[in-house]
Short mmCIF file of the C-alpha atoms (twelve columns), coordinates in Angstrom:
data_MODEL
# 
_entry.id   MODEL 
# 
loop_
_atom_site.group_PDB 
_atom_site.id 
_atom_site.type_symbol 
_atom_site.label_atom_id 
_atom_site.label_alt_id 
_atom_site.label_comp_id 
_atom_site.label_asym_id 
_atom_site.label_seq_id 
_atom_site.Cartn_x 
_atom_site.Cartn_y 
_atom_site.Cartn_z 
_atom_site.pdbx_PDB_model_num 
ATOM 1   C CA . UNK A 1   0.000   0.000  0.000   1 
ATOM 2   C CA . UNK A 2   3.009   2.250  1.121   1 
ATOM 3   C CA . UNK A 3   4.788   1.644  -2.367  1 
ATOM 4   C CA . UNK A 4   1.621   2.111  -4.120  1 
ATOM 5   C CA . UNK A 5   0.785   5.553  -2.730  1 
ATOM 6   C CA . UNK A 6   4.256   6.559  -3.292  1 
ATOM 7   C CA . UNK A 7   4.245   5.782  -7.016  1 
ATOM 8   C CA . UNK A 8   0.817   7.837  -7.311  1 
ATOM 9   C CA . UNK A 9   2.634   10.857 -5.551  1 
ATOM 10  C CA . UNK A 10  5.728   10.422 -8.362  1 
ATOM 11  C CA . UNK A 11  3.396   10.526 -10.757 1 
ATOM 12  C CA . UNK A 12  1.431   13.684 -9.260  1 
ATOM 13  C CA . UNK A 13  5.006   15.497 -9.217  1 
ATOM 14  C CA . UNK A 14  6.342   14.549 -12.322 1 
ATOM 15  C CA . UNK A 15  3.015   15.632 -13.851 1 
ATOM 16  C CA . UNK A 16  3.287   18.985 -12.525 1 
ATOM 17  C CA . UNK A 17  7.123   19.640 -13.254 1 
ATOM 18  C CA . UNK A 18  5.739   19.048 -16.494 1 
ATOM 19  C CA . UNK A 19  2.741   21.086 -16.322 1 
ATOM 20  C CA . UNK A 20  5.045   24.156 -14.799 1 
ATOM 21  C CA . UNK A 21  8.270   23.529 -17.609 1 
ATOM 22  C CA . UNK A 22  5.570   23.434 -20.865 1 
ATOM 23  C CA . UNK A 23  5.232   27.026 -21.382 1 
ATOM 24  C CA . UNK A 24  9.102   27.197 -21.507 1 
ATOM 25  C CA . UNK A 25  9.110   23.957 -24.109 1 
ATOM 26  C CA . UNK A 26  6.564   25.676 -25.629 1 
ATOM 27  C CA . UNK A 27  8.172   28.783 -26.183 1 
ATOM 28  C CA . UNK A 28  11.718  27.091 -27.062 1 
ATOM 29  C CA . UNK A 29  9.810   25.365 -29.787 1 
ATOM 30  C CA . UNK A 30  8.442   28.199 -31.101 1 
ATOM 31  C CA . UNK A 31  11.806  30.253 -30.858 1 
ATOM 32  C CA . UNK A 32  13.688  27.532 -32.588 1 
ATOM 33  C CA . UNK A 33  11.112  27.621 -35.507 1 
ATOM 34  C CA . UNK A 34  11.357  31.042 -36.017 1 
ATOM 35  C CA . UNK A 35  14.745  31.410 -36.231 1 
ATOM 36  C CA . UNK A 36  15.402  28.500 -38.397 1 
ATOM 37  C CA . UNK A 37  11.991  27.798 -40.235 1 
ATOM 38  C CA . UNK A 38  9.676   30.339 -41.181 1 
ATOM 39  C CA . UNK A 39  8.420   33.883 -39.615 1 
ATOM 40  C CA . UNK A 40  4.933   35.957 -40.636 1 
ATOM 41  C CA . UNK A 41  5.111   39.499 -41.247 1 
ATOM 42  C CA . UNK A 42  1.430   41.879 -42.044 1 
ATOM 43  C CA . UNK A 43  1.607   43.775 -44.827 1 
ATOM 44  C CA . UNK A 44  0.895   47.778 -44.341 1 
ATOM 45  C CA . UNK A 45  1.589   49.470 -47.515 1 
ATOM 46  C CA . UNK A 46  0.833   49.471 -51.025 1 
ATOM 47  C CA . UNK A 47  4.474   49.161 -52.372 1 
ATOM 48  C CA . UNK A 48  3.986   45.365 -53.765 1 
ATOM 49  C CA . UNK A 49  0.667   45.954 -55.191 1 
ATOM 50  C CA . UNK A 50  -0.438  43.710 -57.027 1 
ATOM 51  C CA . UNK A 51  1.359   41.329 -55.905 1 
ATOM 52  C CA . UNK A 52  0.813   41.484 -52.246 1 
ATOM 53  C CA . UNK A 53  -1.837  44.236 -50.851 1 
ATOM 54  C CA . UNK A 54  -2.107  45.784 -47.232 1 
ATOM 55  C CA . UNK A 55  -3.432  43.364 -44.856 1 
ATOM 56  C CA . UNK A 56  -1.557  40.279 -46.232 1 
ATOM 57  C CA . UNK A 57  -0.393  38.109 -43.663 1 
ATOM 58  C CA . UNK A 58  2.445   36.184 -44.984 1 
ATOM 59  C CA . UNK A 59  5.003   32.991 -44.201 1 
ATOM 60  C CA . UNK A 60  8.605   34.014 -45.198 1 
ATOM 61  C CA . UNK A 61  10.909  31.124 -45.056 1 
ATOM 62  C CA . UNK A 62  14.011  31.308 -43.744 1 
ATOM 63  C CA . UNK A 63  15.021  27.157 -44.772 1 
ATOM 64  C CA . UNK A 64  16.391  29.088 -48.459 1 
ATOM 65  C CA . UNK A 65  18.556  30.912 -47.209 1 
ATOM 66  C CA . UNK A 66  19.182  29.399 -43.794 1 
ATOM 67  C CA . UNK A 67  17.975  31.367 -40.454 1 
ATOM 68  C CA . UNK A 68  20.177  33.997 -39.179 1 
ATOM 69  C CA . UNK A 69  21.708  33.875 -35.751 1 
ATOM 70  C CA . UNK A 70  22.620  37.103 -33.707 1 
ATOM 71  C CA . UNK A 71  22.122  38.345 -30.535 1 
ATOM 72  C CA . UNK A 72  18.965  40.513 -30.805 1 
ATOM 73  C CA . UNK A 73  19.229  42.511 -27.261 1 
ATOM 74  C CA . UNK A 74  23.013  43.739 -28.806 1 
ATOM 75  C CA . UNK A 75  21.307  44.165 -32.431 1 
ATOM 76  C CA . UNK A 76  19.221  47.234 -30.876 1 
ATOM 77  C CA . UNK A 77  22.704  49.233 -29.149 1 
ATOM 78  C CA . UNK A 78  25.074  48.791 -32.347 1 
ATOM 79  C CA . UNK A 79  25.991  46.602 -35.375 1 
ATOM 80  C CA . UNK A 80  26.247  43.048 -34.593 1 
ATOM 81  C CA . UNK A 81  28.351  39.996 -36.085 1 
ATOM 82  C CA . UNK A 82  25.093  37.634 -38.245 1 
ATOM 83  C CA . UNK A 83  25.949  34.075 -38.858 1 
ATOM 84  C CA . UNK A 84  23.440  31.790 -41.006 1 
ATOM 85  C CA . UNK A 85  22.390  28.100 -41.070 1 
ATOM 86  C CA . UNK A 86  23.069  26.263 -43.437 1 
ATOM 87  C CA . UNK A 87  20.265  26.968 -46.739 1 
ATOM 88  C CA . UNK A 88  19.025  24.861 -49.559 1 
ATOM 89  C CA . UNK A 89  19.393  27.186 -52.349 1 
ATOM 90  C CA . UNK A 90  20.464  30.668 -53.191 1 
ATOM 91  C CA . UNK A 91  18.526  33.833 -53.889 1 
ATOM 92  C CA . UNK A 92  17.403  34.040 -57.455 1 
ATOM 93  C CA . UNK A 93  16.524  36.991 -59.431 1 
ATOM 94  C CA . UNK A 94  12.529  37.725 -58.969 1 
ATOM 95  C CA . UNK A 95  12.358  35.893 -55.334 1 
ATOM 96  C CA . UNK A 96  10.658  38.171 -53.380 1 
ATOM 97  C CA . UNK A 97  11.991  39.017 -50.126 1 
ATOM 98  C CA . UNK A 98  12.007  40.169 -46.575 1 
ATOM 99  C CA . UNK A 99  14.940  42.140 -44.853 1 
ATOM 100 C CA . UNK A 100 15.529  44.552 -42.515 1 
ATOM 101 C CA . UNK A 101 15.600  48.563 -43.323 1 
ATOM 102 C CA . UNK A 102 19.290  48.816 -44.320 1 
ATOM 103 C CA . UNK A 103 19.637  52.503 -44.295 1 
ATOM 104 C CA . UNK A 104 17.218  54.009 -41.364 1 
ATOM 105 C CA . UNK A 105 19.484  56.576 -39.592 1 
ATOM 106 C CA . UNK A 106 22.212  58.257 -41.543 1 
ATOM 107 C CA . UNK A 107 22.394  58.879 -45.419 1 
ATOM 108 C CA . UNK A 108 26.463  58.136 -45.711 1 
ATOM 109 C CA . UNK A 109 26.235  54.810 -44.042 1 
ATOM 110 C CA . UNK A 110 23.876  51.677 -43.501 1 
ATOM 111 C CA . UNK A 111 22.634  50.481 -39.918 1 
ATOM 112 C CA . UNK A 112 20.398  47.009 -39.666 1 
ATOM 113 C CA . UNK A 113 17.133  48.672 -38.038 1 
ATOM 114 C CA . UNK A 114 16.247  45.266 -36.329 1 
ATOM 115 C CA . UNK A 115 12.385  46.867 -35.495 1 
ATOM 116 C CA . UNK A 116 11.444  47.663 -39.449 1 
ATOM 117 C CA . UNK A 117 11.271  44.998 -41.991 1 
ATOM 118 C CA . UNK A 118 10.621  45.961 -45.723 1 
ATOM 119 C CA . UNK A 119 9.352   43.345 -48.589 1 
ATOM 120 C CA . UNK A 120 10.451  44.006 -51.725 1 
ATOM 121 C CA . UNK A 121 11.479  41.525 -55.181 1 
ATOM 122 C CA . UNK A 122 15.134  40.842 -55.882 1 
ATOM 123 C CA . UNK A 123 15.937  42.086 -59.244 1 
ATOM 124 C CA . UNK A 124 19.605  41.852 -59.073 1 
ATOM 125 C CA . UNK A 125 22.236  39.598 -57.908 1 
ATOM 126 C CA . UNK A 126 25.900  39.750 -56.829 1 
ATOM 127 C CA . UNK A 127 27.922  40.049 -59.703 1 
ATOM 128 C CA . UNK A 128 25.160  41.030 -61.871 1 
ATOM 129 C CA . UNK A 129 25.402  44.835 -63.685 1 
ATOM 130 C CA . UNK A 130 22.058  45.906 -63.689 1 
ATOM 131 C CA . UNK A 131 20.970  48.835 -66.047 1 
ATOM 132 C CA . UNK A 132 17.555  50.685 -66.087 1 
ATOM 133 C CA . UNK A 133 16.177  52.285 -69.464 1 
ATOM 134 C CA . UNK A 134 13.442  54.162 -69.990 1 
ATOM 135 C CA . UNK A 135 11.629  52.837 -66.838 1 
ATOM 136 C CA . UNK A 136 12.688  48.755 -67.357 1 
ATOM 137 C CA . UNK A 137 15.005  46.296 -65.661 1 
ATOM 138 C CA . UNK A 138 17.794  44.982 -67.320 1 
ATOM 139 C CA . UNK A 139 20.678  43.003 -66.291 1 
ATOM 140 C CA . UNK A 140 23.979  42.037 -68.420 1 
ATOM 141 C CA . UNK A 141 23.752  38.456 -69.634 1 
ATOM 142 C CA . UNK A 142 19.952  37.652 -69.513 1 
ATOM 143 C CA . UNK A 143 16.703  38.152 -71.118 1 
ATOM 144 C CA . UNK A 144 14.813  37.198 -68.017 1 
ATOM 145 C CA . UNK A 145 11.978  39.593 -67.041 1 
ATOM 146 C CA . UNK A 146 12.714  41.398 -63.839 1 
ATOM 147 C CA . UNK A 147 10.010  42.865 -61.439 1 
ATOM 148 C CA . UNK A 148 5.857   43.865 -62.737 1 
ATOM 149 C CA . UNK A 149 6.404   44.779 -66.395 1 
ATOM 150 C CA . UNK A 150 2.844   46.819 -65.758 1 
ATOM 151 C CA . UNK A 151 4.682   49.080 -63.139 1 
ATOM 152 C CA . UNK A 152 7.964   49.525 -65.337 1 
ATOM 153 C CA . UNK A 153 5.578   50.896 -68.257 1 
ATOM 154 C CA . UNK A 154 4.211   53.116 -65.920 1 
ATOM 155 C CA . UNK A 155 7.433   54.670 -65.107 1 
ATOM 156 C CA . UNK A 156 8.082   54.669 -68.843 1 
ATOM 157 C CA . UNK A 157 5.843   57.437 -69.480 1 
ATOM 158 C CA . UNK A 158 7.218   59.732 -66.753 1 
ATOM 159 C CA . UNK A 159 8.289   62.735 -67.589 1 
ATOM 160 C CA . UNK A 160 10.012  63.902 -64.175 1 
ATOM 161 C CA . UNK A 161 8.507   67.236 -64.034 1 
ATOM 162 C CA . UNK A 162 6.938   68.264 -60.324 1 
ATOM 163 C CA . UNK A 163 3.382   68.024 -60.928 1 
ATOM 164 C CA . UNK A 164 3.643   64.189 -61.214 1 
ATOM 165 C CA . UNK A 165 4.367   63.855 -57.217 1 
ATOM 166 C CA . UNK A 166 7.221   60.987 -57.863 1 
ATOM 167 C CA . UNK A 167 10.334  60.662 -56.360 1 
ATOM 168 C CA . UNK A 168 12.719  60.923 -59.648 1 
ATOM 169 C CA . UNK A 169 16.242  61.153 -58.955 1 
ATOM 170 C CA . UNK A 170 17.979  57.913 -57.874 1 
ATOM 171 C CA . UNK A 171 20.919  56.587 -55.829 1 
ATOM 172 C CA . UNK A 172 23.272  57.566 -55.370 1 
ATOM 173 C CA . UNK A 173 21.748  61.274 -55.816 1 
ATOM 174 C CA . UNK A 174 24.684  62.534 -57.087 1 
ATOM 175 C CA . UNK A 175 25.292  65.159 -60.385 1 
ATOM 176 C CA . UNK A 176 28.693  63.191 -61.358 1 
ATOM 177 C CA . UNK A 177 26.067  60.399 -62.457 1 
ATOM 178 C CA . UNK A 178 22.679  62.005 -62.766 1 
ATOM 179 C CA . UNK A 179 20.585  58.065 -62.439 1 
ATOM 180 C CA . UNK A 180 16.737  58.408 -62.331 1 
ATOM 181 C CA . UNK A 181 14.331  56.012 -61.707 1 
ATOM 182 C CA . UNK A 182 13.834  55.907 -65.419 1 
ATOM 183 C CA . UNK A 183 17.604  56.155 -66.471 1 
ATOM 184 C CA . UNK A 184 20.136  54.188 -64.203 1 
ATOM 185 C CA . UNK A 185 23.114  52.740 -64.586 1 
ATOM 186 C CA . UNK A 186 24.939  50.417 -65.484 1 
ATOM 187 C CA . UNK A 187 25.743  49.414 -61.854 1 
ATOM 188 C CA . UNK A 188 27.802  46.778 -60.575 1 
ATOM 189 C CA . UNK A 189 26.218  44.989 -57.944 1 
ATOM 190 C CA . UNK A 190 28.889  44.191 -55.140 1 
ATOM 191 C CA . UNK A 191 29.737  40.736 -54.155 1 
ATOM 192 C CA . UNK A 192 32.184  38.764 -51.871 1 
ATOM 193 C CA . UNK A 193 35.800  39.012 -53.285 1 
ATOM 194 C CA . UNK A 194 34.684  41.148 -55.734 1 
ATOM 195 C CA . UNK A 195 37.620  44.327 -56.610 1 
ATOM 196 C CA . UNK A 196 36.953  47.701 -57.234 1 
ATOM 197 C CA . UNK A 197 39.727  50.767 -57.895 1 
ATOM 198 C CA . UNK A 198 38.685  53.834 -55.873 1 
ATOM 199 C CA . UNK A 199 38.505  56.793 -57.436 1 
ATOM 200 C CA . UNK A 200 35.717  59.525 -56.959 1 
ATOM 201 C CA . UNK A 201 33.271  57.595 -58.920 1 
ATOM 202 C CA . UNK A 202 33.680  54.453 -57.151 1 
ATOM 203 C CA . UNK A 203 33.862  56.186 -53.689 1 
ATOM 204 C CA . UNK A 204 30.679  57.678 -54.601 1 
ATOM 205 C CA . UNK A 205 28.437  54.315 -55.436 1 
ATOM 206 C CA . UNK A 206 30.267  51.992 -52.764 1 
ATOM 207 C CA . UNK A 207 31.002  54.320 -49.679 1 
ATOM 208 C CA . UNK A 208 28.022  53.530 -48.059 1 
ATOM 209 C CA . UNK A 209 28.833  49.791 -48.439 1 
ATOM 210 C CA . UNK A 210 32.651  49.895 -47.412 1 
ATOM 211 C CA . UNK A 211 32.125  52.158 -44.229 1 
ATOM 212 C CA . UNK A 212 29.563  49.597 -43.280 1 
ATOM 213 C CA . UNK A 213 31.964  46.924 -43.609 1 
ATOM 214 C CA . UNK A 214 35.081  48.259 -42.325 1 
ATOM 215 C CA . UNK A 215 33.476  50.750 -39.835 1 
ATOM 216 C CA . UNK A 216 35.548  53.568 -40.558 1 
ATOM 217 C CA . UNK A 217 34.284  56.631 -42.575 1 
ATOM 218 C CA . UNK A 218 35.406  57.468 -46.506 1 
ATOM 219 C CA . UNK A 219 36.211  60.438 -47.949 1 
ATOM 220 C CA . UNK A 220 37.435  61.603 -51.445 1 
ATOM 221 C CA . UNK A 221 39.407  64.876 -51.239 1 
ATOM 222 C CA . UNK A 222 40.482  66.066 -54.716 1 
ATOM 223 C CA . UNK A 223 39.614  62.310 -56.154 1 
ATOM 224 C CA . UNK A 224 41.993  60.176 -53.595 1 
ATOM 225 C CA . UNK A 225 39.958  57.658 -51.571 1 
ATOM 226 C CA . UNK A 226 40.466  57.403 -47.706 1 
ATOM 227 C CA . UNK A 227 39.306  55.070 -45.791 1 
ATOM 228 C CA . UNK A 228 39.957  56.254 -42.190 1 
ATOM 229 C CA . UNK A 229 43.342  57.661 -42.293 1 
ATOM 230 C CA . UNK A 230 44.347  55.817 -45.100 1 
ATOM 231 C CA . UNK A 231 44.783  56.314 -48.960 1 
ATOM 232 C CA . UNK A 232 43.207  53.671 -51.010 1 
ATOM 233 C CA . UNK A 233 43.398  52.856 -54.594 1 
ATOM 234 C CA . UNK A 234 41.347  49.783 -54.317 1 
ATOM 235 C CA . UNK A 235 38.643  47.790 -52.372 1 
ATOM 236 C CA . UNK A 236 37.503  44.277 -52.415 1 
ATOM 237 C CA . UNK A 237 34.057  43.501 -51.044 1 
ATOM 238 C CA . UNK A 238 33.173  41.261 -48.125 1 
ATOM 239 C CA . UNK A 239 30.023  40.750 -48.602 1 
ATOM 240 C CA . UNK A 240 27.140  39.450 -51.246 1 
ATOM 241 C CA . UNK A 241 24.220  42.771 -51.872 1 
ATOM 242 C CA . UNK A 242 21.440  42.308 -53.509 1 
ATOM 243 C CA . UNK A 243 19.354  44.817 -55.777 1 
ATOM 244 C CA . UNK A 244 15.458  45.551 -54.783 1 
ATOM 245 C CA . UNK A 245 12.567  46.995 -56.172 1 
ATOM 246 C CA . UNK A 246 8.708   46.998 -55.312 1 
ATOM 247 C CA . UNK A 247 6.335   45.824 -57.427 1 
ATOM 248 C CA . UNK A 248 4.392   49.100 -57.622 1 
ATOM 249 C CA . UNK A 249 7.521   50.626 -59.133 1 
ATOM 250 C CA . UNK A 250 6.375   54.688 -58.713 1 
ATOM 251 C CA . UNK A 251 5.115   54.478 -55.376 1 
ATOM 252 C CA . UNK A 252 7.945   51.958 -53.575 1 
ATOM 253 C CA . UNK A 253 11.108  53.032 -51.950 1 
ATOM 254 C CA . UNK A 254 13.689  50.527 -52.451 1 
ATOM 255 C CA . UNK A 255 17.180  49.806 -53.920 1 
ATOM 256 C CA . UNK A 256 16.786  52.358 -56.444 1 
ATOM 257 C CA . UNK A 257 16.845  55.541 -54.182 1 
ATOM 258 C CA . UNK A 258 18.934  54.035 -51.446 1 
ATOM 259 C CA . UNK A 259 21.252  51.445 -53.348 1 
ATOM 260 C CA . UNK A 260 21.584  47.243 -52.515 1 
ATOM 261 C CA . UNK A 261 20.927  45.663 -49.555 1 
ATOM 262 C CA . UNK A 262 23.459  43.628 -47.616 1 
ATOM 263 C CA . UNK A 263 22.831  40.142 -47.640 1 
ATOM 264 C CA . UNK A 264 23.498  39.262 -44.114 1 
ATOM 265 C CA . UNK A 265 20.194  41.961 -43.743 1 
ATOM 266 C CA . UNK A 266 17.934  39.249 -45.091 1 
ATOM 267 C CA . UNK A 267 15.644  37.683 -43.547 1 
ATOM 268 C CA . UNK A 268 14.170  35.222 -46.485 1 
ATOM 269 C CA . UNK A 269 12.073  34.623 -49.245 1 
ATOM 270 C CA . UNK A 270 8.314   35.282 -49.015 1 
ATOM 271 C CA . UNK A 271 6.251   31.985 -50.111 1 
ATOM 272 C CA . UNK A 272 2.859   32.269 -49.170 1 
ATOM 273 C CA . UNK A 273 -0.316  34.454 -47.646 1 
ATOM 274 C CA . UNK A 274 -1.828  32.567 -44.845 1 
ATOM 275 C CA . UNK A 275 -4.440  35.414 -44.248 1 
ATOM 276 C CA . UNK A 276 -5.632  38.314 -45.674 1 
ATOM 277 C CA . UNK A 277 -8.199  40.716 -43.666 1 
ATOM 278 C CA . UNK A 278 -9.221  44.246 -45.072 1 
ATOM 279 C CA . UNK A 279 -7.567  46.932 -42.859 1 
ATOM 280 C CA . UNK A 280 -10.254 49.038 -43.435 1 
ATOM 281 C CA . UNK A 281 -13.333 46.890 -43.745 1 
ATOM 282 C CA . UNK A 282 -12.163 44.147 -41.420 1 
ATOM 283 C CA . UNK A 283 -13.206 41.384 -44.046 1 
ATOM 284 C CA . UNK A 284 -11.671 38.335 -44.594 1 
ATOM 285 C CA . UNK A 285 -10.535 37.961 -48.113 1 
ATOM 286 C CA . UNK A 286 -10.686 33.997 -48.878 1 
ATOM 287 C CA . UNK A 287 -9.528  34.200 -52.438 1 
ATOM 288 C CA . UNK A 288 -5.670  35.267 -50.954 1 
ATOM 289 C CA . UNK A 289 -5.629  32.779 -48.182 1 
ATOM 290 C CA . UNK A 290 -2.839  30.243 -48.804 1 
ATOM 291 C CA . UNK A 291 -1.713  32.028 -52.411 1 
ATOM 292 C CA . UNK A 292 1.577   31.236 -53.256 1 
ATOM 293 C CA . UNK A 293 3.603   34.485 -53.813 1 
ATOM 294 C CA . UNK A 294 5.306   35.350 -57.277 1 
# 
């Protein structure tokens, strides 16, 4: 009887160890699938219309890529070393994408806002050169359509005079290259290992990227490149960047106004809408739920 009433109370405590440790299971679970698996992020503006509208709820997963490991409390004080798992694949041109705001604070450098997120499509690659004319995508070596051909013909018929309320000069905003959302390029996208000489051209497209990289400002005084206290006549990349652009090509703010996004900024590739609800209406839409994003 004594054996038997012990085993019951064994039973009663093990029970409730486990009753008291499942939130923290719970939660562990949860954390480890949203670091390596898959995250969901609303949709609040209109910048990927048609392709996604405000009040999408989508999955982004991170398995392409592989999840991204940092330590967030640090991420919010100052830059922060980002490791990845391992992924299955690499980007490819037209993925659409998630990734934090590379350029929140400061104009002459970039800084991983870990709070803002942006979704835009991935129109070019490292390595690529990527050219716009009169409003379209192009990049050296391929035919493949890039971005909403609708949207690019839209910008096609822009004049850039005032009165159309767009945003019409482009990165880098500079007169020695005088790029436009309509005219740009061509532009080398950076990758790893990839050399560049430094001159005031160069400085002028990559200095955001390099300070980023090496931490230490650049500066071009009569055409030599410093980076820090020292002269440079060349630079070779340390990491992949990645060109973006919105879907709704006159209304989105993306690569083309602030220049590529770092890869280790990425979060992943946006596969599917798992719920759509009208922010205004508060309807359910039921033709978006589970639509595979393209």
């Amino acid at each position: 009887m004594e054996e038997a009433k012990k085993k019951k109370w064994e039973k009663i405590i093990y029970w409730g160890l486990f009753i008291i440790i499942l939130p923290d299971l719970v939660y562990l679970l949860l954390l480890g699938v949203e670091v390596t698996s898959v995250s969901s992020f609303k949709i609040p503006t209109e910048s990927m219309v048609p392709t996604l509208i405000p009040g999408d709820n989508i999955y982004v997963n991170k398995w392409i890529m592989g999840g991204r490991i940092f330590d967030v409390e640090e991420s919010f004080h100052q830059q922060v070393e980002i490791s990845r798992l391992p992924g299955i694949r690499k980007l490819k041109r037209n993925d659409v994408i998630v990734f934090n705001d590379p350029y929140p604070y400061r104009s002459d450098t970039m800084y991983m806002d870990i709070k803002r997120y942006y979704i835009k499509r991935c129109i070019a690659l490292p390595g690529d050169t990527l050219e716009i004319r009169n409003g379209y995508f192009r990049v050296n070596g391929t035919d493949e359509p890039l971005g909403n051909a609708e949207a690019q013909e839209a910008i096609s018929r822009l004049k850039g005079v005032p009165e159309e309320r767009v945003a019409f000069n482009a990165f880098p905003h500079s007169d020695l290259f005088g790029w436009t959302i309509k005219e740009f390029g061509p532009y080398h996208i950076p990758q790893a290992g990839m050399t560049v000489p430094m001159d005031s051209l160069t400085a002028t497209l990559y200095h955001k990227l390099i300070r980023w990289e090496q931490k230490k400002p650049v500066t071009w005084p009569d055409g030599k490149v410093m980076l820090g206290d020292s002269l440079i006549h060349e630079y070779t990349f340390k990491e992949n960047y990645y060109f973006t652009a919105g879907d709704n090509g006159i209304y989105s703010r993306d690569s083309r106004y602030w220049g590529p996004v770092p890869e280790p900024f990425i979060v992943g590739v946006a596969s599917r809408i798992w719920k759509s609800v009208d922010k205004y209406t508060g309807e359910w839409r039921s033709d978006r739920f589970l639509k595979t994003i393209q």
